[in-house]
mmCIF file of C-alpha atoms in Angstrom:
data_model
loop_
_atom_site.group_PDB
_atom_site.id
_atom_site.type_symbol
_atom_site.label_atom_id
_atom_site.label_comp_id
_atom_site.label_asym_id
_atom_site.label_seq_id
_atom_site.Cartn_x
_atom_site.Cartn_y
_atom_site.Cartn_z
ATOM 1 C CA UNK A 7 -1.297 69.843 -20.396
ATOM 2 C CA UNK A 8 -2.867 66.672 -21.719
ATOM 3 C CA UNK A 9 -5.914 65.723 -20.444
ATOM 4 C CA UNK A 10 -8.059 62.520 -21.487
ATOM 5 C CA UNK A 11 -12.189 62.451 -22.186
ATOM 6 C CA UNK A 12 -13.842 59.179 -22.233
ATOM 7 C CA UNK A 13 -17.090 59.086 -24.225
ATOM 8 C CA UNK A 14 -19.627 56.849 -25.173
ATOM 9 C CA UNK A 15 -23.468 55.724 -24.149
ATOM 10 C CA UNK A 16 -24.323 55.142 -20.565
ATOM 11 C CA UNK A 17 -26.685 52.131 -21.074
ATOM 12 C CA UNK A 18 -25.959 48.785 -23.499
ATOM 13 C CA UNK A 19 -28.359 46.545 -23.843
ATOM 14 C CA UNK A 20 -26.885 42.848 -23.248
ATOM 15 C CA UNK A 21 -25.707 40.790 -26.112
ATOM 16 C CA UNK A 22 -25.404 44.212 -28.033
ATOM 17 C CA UNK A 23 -21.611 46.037 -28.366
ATOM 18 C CA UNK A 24 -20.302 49.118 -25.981
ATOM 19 C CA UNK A 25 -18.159 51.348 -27.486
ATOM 20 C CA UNK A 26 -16.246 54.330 -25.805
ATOM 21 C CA UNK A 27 -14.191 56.607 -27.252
ATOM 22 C CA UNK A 28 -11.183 58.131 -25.530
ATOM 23 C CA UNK A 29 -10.093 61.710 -26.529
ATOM 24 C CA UNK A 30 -6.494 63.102 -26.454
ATOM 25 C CA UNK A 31 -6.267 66.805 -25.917
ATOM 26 C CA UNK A 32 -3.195 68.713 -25.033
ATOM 27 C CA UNK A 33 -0.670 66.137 -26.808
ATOM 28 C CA UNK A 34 -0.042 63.665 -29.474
ATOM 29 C CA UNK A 35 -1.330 60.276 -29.513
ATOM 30 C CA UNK A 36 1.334 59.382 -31.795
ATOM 31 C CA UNK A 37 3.789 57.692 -29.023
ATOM 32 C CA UNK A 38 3.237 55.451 -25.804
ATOM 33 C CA UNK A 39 0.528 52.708 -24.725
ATOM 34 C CA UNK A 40 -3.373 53.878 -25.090
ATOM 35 C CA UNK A 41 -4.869 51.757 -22.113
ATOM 36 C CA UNK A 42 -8.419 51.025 -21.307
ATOM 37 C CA UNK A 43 -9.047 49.476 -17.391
ATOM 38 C CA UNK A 44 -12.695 49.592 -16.187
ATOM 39 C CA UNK A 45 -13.550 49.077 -12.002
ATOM 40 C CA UNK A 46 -16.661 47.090 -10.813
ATOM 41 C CA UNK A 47 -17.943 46.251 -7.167
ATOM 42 C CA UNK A 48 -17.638 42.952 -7.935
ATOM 43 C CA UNK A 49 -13.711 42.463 -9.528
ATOM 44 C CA UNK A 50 -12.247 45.646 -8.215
ATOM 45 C CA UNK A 51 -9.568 47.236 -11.035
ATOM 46 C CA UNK A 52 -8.960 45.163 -14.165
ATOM 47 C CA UNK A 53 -6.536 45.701 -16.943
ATOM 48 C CA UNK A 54 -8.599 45.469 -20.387
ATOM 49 C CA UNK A 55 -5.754 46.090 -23.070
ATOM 50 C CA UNK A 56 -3.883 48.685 -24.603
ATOM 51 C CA UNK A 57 -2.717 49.242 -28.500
ATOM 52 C CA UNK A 58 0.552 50.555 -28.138
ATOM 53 C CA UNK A 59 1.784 54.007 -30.551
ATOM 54 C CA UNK A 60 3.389 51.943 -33.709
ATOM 55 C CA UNK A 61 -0.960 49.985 -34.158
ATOM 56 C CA UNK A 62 0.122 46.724 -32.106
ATOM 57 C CA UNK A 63 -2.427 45.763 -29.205
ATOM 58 C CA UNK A 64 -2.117 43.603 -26.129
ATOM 59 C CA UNK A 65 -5.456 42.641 -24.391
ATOM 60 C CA UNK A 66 -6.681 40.752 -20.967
ATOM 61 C CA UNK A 67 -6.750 36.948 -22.667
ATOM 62 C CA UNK A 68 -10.567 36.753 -20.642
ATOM 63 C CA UNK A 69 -11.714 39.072 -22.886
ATOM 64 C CA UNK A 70 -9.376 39.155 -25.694
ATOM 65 C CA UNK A 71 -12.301 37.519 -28.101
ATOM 66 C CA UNK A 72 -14.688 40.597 -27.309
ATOM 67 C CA UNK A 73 -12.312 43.503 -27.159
ATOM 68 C CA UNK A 74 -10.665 45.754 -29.782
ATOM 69 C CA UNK A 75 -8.814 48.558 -29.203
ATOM 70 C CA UNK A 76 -7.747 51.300 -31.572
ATOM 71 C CA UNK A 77 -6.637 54.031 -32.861
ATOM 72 C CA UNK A 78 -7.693 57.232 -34.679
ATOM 73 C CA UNK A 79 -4.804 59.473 -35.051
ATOM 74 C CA UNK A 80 -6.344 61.671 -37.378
ATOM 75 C CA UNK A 81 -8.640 63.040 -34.579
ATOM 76 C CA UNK A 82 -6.047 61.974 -31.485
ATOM 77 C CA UNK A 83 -8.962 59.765 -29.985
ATOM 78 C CA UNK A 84 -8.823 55.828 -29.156
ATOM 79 C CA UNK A 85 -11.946 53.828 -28.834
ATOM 80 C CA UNK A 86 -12.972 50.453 -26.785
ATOM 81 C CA UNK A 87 -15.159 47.952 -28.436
ATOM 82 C CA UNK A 88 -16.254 44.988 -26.223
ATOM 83 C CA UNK A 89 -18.848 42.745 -27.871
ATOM 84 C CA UNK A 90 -21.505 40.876 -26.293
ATOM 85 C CA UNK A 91 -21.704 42.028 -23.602
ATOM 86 C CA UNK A 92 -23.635 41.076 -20.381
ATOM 87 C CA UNK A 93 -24.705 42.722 -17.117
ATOM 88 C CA UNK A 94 -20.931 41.554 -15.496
ATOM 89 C CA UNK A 95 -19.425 44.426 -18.278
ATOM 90 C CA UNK A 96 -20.960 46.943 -15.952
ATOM 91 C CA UNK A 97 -18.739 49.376 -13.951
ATOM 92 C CA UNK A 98 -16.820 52.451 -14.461
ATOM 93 C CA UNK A 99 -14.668 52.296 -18.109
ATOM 94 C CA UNK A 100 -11.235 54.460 -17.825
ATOM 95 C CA UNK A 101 -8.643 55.017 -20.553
ATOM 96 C CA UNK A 102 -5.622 56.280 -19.835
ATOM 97 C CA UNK A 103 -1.851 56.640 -20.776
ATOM 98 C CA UNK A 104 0.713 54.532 -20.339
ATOM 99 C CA UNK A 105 4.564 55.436 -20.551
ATOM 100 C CA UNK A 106 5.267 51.566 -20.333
ATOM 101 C CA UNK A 107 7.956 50.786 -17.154
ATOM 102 C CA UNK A 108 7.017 54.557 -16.136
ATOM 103 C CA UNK A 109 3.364 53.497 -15.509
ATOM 104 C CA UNK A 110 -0.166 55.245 -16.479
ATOM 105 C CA UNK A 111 0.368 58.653 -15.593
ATOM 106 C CA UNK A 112 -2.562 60.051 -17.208
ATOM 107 C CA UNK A 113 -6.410 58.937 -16.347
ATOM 108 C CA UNK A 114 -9.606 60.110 -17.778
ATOM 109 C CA UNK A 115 -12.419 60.242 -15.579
ATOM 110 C CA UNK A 116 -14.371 57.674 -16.092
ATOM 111 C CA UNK A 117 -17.390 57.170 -17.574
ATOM 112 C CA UNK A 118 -20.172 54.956 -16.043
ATOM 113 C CA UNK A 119 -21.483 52.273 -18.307
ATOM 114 C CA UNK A 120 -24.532 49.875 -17.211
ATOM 115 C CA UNK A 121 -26.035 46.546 -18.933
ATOM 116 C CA UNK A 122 -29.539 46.185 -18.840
ATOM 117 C CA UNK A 123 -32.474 45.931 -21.096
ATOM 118 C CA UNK B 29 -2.151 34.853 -14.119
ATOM 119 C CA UNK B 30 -0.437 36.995 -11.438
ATOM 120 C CA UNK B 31 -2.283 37.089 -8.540
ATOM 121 C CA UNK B 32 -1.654 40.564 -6.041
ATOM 122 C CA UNK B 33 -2.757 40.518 -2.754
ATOM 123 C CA UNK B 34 -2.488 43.493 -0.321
ATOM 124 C CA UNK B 35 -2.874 43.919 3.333
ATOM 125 C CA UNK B 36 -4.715 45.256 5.446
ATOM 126 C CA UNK B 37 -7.368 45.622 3.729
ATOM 127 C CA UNK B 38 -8.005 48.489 5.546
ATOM 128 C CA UNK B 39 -6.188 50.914 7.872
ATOM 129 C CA UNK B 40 -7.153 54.581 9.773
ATOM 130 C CA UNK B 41 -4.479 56.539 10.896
ATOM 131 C CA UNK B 42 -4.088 59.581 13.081
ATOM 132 C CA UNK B 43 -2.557 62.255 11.205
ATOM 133 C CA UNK B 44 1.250 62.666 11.930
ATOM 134 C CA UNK B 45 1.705 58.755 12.025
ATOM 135 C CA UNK B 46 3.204 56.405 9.757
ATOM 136 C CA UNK B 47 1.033 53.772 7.770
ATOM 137 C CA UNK B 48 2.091 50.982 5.737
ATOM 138 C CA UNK B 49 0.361 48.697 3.359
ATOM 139 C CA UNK B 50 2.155 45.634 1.861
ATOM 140 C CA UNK B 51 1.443 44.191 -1.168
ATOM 141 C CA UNK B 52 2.498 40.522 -2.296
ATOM 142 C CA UNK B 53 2.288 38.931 -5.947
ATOM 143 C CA UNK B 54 1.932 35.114 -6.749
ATOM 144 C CA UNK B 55 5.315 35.685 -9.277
ATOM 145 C CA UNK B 56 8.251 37.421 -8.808
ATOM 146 C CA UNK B 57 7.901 40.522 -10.976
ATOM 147 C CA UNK B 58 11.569 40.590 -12.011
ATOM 148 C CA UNK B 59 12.352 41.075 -15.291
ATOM 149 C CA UNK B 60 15.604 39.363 -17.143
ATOM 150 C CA UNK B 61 16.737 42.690 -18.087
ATOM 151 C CA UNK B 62 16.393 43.760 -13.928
ATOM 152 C CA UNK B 63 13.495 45.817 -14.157
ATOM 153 C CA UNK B 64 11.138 45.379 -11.694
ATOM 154 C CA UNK B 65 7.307 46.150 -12.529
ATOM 155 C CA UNK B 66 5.597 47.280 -9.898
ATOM 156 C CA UNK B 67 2.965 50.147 -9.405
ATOM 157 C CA UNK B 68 1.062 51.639 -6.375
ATOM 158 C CA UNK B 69 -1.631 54.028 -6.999
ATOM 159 C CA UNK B 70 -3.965 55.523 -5.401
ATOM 160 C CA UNK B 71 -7.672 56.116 -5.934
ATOM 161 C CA UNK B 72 -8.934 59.459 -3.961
ATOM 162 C CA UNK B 73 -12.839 59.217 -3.122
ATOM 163 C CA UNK B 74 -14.692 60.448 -6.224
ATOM 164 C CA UNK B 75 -12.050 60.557 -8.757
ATOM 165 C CA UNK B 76 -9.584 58.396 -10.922
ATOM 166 C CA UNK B 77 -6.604 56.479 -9.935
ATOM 167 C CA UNK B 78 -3.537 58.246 -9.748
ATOM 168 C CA UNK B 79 -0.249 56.750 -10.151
ATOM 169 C CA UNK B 80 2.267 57.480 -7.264
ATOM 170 C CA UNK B 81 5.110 55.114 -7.358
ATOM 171 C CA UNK B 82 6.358 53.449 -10.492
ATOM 172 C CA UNK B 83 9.162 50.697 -10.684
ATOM 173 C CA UNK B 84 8.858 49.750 -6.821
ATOM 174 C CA UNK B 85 10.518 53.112 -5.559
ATOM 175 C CA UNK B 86 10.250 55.795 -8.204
ATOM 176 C CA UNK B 87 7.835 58.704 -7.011
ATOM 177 C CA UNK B 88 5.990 59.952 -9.834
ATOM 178 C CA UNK B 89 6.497 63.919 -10.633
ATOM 179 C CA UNK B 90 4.614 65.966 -7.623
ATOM 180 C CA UNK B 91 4.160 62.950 -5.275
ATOM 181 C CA UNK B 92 5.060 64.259 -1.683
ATOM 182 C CA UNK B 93 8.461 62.543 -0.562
ATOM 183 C CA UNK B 94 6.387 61.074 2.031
ATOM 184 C CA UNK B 95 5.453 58.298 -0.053
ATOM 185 C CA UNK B 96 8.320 55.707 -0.085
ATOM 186 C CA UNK B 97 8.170 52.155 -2.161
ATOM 187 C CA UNK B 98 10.421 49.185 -1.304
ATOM 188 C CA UNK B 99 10.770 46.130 -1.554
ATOM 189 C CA UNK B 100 11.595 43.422 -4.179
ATOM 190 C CA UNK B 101 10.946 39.584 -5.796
ATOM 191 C CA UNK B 102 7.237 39.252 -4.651
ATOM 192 C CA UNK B 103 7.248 41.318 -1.636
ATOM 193 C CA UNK B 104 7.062 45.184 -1.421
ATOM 194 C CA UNK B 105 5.718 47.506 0.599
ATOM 195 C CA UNK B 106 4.317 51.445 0.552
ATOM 196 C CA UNK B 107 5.374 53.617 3.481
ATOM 197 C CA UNK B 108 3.460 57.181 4.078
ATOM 198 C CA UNK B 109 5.573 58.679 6.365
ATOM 199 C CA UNK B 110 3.291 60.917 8.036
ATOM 200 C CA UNK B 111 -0.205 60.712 7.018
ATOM 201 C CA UNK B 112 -1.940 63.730 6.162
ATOM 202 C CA UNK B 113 -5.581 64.207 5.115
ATOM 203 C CA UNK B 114 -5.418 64.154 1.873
ATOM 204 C CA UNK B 115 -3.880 61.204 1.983
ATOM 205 C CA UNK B 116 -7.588 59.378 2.341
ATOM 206 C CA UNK B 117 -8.768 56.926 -0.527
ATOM 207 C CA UNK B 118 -8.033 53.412 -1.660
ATOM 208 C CA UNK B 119 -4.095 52.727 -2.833
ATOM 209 C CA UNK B 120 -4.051 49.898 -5.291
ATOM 210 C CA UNK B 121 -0.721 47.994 -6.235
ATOM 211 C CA UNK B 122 0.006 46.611 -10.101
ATOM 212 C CA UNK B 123 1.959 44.538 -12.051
ATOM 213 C CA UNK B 124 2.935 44.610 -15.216
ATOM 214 C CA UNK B 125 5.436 42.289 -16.193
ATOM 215 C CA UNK B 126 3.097 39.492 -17.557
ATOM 216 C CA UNK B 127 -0.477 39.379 -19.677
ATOM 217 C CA UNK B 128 -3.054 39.993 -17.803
ATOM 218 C CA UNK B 129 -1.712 43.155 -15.977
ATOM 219 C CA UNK B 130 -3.305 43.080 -12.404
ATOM 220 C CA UNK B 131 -4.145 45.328 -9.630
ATOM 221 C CA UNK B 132 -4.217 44.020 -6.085
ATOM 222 C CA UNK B 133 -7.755 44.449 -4.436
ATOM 223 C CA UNK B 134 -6.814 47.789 -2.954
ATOM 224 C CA UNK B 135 -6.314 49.295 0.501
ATOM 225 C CA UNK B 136 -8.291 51.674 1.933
ATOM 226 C CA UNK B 137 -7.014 54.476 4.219
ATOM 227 C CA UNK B 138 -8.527 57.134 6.297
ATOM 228 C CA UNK B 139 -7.857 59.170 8.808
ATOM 229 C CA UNK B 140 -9.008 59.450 12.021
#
């Protein structure tokens, strides 16, 4: 069964980078749509991007100059970057699967990241 | 961008009874090739979305067949045909047929 483990520091100082990882046990990370959505009191659910199997990535465009998304298939993990960030990149950061017009199927847990000095 | 609105925003139900939660996008999410891409899932207290309905009517694997989707263009709706307690949480449609993919602000059920 595959199961997804996001991982990464709890607290980023603002201006400064967060970076998660996502980790891919129980199946290949060589096909589908590696998605990262995060959830925060004040905008609900939002869509950050995914890099699809074959390296290509699609991000929100409101934060498409901060994000990057990739891929390590060497270790079947996939990894968030989001780049200056401020106390509004707070919330809950998920990654999870997508099987494109099937839908994301597969959710990690979450992991809780705050920005604050 | 897409804009998804649901409503209610909020909704308790007796178990037994029916609920319904409609959810309305700014664009039709029709694509050329006839696909239509919308999502409902739903987020149980303390734990990660789950998908339930993909495609506006397709039950994911293991959803109880008391989940129905319908609808189509802009409009579509998410029938629970007899609430049950596990049923509690906040059900969240999606689209994804244009950049930025967008959730609506969510619905939460419980029961009474």
């Amino acid at each position: 069964q595959v199961h997804l483990q996001e991982s990464g520091p709890g607290l980023v100082k603002p201006s400064e980078t967060l970076s998660l990882i996502c980790s891919v046990s129980g199946g290949s990370i060589s096909s589908d749509y590696w998605t990262w959505i995060r959830q925060s009191p004040g905008k609900g659910l939002e869509w950050i991007g995914y890099m699809y199997h074959s390296g290509g990535t699609d991000y929100n465009p409101s934060l498409k100059t901060r994000v990057t998304i990739s891929i390590d298939k060497s270790k079947n993990q996939f990894s968030l970057k989001l780049s200056s960030v401020t106390a509004a990149d707070t919330g809950v950061y998920y990654c999870a699967r997508d099987r494109y017009d099937s839908g994301m199927d597969l959710w990690g847990k979450g992991t809780t990241v705050t920005v604050s000095s | 961008d897409i804009v998804m609105t649901q409503t209610p925003r909020s909704l308790s139900v007796t178990p037994g009874q029916p609920a319904s939660i409609s959810c309305k996008s700014s664009q039709s999410l029709v694509h050329s090739h006839g696909k239509t891409y919308l999502y409902w899932y739903l987020q149980k207290p303390g734990q990660s979305p789950q998908l339930l309905i993909y495609g506006v009517s397709n039950r994911f694997s293991g959803v109880p067949d008391r989940f129905r989707g319908s609808g189509s263009g802009t409009e579509f709706t998410l029938e629970i045909r007899r609430v049950e307690a596990e049923d509690v949480g906040i059900y969240y449609c999606m689209q994804t047929i244009q950049l930025p993919f967008s959730f609506g602000p969510g619905t939460r059920v419980d029961v009474k």
